[in-house]
Coordinates of C-alpha atoms (C1' of nucleotides) in Angstrom, one line a residue:
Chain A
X947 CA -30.1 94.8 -63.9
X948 CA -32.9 92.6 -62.7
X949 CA -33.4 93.7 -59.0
X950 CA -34.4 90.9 -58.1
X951 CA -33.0 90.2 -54.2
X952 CA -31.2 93.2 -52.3
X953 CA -27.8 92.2 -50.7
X954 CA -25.2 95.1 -50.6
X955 CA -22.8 97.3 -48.6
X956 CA -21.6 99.4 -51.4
X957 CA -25.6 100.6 -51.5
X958 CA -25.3 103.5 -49.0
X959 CA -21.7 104.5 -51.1
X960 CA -21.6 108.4 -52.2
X961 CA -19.5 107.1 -55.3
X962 CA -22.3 104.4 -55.6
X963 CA -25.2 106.3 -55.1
X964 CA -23.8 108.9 -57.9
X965 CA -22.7 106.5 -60.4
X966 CA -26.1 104.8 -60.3
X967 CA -28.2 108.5 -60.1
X968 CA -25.8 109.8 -62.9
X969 CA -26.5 106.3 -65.0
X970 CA -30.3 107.4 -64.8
X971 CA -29.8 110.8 -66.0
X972 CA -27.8 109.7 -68.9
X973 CA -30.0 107.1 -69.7
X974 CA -33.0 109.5 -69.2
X975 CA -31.1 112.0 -71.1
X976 CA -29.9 109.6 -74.3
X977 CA -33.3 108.8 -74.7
X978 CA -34.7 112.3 -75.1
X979 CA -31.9 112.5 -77.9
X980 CA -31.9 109.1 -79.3
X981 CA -35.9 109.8 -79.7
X982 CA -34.9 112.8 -82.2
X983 CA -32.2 110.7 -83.6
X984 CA -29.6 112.3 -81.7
X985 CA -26.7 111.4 -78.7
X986 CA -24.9 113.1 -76.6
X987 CA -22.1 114.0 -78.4
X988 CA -24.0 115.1 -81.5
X989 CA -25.6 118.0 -78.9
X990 CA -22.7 119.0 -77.5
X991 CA -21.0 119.6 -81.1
X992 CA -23.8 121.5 -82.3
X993 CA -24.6 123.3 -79.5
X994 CA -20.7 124.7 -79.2
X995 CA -20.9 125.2 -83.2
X996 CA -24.0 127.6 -82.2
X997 CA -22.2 129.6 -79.6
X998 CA -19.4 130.1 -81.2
X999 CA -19.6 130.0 -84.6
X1000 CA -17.7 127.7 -87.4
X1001 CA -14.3 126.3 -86.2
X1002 CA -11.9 124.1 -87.0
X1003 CA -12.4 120.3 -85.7
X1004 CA -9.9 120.9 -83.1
X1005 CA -11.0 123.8 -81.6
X1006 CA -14.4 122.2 -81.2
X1007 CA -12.9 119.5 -79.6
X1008 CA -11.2 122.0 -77.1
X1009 CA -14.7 124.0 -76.8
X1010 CA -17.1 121.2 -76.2
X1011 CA -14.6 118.6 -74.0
X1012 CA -15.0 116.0 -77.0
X1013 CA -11.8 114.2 -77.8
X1014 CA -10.1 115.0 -81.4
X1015 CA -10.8 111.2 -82.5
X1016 CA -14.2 111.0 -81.3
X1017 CA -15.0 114.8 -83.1
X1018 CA -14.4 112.7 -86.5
X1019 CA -16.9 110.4 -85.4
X1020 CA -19.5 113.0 -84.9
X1021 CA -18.2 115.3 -87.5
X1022 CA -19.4 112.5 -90.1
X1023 CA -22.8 111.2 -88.2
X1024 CA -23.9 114.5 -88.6
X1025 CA -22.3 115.7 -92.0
X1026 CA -24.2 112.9 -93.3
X1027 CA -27.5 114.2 -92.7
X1028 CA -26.6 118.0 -93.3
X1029 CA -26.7 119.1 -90.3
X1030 CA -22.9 120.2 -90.5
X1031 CA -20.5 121.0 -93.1
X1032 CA -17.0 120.3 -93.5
X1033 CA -14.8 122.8 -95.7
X1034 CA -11.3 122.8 -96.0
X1035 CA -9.9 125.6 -94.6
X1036 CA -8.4 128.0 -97.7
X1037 CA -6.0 129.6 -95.4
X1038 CA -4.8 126.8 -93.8
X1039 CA -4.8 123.6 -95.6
X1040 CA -4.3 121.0 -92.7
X1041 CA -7.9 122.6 -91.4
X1042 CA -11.3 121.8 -92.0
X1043 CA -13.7 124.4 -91.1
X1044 CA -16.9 122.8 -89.8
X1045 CA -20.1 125.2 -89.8
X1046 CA -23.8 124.6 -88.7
X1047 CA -26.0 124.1 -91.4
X1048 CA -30.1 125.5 -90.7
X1049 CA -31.1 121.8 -90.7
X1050 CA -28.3 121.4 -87.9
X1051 CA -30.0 124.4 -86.2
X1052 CA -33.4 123.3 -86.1
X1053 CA -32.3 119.6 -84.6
X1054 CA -30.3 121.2 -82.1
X1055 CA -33.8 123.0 -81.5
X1056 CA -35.1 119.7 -81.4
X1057 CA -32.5 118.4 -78.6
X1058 CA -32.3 121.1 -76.4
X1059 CA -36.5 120.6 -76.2
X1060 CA -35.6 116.8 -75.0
X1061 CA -33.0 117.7 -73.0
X1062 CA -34.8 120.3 -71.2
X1063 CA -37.8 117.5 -70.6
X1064 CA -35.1 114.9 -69.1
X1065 CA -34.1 117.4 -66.9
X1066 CA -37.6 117.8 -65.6
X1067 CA -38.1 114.2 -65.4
X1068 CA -34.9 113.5 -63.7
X1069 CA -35.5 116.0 -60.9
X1070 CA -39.2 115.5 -60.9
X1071 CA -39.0 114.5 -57.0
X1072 CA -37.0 117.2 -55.6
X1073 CA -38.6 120.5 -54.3
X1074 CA -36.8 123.7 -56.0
X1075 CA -35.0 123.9 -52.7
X1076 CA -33.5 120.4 -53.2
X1077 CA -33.0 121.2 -56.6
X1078 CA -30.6 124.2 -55.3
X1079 CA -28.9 122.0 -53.0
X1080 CA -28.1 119.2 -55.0
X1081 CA -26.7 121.6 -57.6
X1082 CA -23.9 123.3 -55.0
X1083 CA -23.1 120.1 -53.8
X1084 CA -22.3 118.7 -57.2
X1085 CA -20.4 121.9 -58.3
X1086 CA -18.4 121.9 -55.1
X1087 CA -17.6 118.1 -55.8
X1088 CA -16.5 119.3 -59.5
X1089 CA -14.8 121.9 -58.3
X1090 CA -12.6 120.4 -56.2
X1091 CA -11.7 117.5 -58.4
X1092 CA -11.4 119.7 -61.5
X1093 CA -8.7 121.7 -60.6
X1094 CA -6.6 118.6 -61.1
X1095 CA -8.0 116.6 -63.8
X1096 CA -8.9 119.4 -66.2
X1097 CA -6.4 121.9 -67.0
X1098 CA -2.7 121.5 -66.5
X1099 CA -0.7 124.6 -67.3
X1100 CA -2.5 124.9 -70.4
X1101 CA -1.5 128.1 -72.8
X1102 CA -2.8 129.5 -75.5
X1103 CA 0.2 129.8 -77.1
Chain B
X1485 CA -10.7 116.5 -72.2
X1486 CA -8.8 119.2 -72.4
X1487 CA -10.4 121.8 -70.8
X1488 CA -9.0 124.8 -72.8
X1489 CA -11.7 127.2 -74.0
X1490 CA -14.9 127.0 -71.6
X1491 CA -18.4 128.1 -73.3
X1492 CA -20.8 125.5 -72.6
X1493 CA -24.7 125.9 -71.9
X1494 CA -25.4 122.5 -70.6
X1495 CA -22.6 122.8 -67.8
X1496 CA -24.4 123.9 -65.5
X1497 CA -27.7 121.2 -66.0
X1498 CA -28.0 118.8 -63.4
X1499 CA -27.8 115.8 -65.6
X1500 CA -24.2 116.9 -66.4
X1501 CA -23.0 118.0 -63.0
X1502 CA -23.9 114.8 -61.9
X1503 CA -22.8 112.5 -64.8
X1504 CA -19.4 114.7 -64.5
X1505 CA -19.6 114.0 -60.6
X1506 CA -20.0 111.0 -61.1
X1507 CA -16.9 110.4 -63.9
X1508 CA -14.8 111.7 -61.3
X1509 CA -15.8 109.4 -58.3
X1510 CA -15.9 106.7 -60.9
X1511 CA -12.4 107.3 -61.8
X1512 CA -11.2 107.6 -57.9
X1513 CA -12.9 104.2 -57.3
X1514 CA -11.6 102.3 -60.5
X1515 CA -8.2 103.4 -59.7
X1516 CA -8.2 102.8 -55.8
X1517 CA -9.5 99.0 -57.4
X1518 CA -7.1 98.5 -60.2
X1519 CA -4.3 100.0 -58.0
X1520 CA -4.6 96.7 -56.1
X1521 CA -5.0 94.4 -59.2
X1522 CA -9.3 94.8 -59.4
X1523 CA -12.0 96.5 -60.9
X1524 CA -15.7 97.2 -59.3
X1525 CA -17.0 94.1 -60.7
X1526 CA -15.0 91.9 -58.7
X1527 CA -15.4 94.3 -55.8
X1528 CA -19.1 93.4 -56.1
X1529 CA -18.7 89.8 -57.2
X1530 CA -16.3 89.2 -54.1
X1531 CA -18.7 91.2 -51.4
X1532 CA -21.8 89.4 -52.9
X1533 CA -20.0 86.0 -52.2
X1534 CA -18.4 86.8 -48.8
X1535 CA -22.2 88.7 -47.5
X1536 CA -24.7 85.7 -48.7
X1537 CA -22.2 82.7 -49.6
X1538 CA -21.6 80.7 -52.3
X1539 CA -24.6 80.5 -55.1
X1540 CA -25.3 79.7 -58.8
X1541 CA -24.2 82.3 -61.0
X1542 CA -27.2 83.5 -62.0
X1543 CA -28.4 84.0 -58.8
X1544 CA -25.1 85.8 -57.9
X1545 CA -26.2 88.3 -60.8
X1546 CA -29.3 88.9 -59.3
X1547 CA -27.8 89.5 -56.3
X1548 CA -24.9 91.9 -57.0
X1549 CA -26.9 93.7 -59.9
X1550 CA -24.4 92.1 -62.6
X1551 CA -25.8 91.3 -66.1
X1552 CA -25.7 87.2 -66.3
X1553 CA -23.2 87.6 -69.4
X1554 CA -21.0 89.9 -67.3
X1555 CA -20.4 87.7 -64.6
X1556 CA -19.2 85.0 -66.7
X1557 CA -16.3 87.0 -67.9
X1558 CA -15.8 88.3 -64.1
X1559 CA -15.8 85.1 -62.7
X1560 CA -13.5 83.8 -65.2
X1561 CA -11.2 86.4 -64.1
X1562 CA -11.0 85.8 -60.4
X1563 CA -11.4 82.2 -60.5
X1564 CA -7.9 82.4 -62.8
X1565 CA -6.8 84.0 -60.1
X1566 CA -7.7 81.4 -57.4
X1567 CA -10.1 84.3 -55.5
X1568 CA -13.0 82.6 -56.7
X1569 CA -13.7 78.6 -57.2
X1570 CA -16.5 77.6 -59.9
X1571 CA -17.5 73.8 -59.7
X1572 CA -21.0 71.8 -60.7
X1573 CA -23.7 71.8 -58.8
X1574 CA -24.3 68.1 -57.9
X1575 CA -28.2 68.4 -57.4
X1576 CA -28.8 70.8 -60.2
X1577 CA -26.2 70.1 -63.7
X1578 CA -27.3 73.4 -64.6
X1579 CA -25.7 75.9 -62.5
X1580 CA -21.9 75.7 -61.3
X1581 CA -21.7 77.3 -57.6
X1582 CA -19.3 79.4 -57.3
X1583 CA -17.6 80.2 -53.8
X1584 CA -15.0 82.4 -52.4
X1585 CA -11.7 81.4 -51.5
X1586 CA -9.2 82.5 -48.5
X1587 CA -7.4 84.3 -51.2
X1588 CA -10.3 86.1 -52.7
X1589 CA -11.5 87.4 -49.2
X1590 CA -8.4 88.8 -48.7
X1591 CA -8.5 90.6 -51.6
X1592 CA -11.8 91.6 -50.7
X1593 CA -10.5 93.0 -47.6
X1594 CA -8.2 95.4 -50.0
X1595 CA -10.5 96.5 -51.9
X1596 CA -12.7 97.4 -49.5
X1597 CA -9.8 99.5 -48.0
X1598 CA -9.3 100.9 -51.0
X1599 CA -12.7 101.9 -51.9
X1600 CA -13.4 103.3 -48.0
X1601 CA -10.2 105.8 -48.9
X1602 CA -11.5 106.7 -52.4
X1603 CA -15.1 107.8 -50.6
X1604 CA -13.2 110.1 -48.6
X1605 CA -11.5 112.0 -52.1
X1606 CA -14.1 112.4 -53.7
X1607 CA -16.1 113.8 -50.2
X1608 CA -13.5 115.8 -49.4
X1609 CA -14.5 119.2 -49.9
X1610 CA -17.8 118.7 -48.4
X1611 CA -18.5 118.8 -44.6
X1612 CA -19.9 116.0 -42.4
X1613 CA -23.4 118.1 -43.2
X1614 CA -23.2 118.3 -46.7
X1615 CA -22.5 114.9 -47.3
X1616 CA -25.3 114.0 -45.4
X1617 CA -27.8 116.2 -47.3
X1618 CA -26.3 114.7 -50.8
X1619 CA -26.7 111.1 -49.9
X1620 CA -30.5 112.3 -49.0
X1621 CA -30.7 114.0 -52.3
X1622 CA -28.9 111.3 -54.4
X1623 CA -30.8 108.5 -52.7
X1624 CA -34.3 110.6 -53.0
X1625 CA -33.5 110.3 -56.6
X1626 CA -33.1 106.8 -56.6
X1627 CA -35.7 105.7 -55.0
X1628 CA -37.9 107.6 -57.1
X1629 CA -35.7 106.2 -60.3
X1630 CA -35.2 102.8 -59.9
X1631 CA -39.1 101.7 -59.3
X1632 CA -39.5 102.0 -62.9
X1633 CA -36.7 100.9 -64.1
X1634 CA -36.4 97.9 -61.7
X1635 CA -39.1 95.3 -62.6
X1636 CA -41.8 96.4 -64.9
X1637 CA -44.3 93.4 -65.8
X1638 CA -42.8 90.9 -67.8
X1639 CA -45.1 90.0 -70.4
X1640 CA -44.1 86.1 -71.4
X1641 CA -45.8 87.1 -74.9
Chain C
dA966 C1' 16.2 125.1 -94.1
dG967 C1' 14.8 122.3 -90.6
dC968 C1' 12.3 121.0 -86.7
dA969 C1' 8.4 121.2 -83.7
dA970 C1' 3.8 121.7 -83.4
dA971 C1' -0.9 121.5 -84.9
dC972 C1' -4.3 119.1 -87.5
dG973 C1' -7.3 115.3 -89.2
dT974 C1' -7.7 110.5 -89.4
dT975 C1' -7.6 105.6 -88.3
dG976 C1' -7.8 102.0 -85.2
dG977 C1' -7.8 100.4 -80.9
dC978 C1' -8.8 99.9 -75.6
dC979 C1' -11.6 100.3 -71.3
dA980 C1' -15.7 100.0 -68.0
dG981 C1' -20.4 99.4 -67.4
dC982 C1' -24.6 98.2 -69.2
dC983 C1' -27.3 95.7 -72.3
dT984 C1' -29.6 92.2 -76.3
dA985 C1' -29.7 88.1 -78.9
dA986 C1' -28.9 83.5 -79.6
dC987 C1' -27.9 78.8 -78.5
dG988 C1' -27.4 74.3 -76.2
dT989 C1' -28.1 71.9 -72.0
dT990 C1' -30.8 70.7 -68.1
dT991 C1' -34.7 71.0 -65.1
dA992 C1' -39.5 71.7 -63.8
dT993 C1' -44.4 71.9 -64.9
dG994 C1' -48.9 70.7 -66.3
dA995 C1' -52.0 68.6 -69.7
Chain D
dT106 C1' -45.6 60.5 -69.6
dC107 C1' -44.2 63.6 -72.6
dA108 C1' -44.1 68.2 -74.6
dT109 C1' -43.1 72.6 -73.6
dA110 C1' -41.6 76.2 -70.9
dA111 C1' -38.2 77.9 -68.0
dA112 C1' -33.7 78.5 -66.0
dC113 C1' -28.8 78.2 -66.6
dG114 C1' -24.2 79.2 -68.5
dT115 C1' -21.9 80.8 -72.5
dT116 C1' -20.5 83.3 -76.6
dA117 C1' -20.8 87.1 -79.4
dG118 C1' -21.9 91.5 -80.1
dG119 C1' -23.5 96.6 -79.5
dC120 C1' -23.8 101.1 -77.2
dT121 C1' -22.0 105.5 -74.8
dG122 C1' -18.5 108.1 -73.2
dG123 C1' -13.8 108.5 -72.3
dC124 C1' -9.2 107.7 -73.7
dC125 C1' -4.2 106.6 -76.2
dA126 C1' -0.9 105.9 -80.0
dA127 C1' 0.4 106.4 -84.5
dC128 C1' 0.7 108.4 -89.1
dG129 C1' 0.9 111.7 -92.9
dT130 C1' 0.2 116.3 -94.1
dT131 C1' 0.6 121.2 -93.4
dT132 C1' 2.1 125.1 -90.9
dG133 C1' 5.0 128.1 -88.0
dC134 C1' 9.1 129.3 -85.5
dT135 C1' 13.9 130.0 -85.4

DNA sequence: AGCAAACGTTGGCCAGCCTAACGTTTATGA
DNA sequence: TCATAAACGTTAGGCTGGCCAACGTTTGCT
């Protein structure tokens, strides 16, 4: 964008005004990561892999909201630099069981520390009160529009 | 996503509430636009035109915030369409001006119905207050946001 | 035994945002 | 006046995050 002139009607937009907040947080947020040689995704797996142990790549999908394809994706980038290992499953062979190494550890160490900085950074002009505020609206908002998007009848078999 | 299992430490950081927020009102806008044959750069391609008149290209990417080699694909599409008209500039053989057509302001006129309706989904659960204090919020955050990120000083080397 | 389901993988698409490079044309200023 | 800088349009590509379809393998259910 180069801002240069400042036309608009979509400007005063709640799905405009979100989109364009949100697109400063993530870039706020990739950048913390990216600085530690990270992304989004690669937090997200190793977070999940922390709270809950090893898994198979498909119930890390399920856990952390990353699709199956884009798990392999991630699986690799971060296999290649040790920071997760992928073992076949011995008791069930179509598995792979994919565990958090101590290098893996320490660099999700590394992006929660930037993570928790961007969150400062992106909420730097809000009083705590705001912050509050701005939090219960979004989680109504996600609320509301979660019940359809996110789970059909879903069972656990 | 699927949404099965639910641990998650970051779901509750403002970066993600809004970002998720934000995939959600992006999704209710892009399918209220595509559901009449459009996407939100022609939405902002088409306002641009119909609010400040026919211009240059480039100066239509200044104007409606799309990247220069964006706009050529977008105008591509809507002047195959016939919503849009591209033709030299007789004074300057650099720029083509493009200009809206009848057609294109009528689809203008749909899309703006069908963004107005999407605005109310995603604001739905929210009353006439609370929408009001997130615009505040969302737009305090902006403000404070985009004078960074807007125009820093271009050094010509 | 046979079929359905789960699993991992590949390859692709989409929107939005962005960078780099290139040829043409115009403007500037030395 | 002439060289150089700047603007313009275009092509090609990358990135993130979110998806879908297909395929072969393996497992589980009946």
């Amino acid at each position: 964008m180069e801002t240069e002139e400042t036309p608009a009607r979509w400007e005063g937009l709640p799905s405009w005004l979100l989109g364009q907040t949100a697109n400063h947080a993530h870039r706020l947020v990739g950048d913390g990561f990216s600085s530690v040689g990270g992304r989004g995704y690669h937090y997200r797996l190793l977070a999940t892999l922390e709270e809950r142990g090893p898994a198979s790549q498909a119930a890390l999908g399920r856990r952390s909201g990353i699709h199956l394809s884009d798990m392999v994706a991630t699986i690799n980038e971060l296999a290649e630099r040790g920071l997760v290992e992928r073992a076949p499953d011995p008791s069930d062979r179509r598995r792979n069981i994919v565990s958090l190494t101590p290098e893996g550890a320490r660099q999700l160490r590394r992006l929660e520390k930037r993570l928790a900085e961007s969150q400062d950074e992106l909420l730097a002009p809000l009083s705590p009160e705001e912050r509050q505020q701005l939090t219960e609206l979004l989680s109504k908002l996600l609320v509301h529009h979660s019940r359809r998007t996110g789970s059909p009848e879903e069972r656990w078999r």
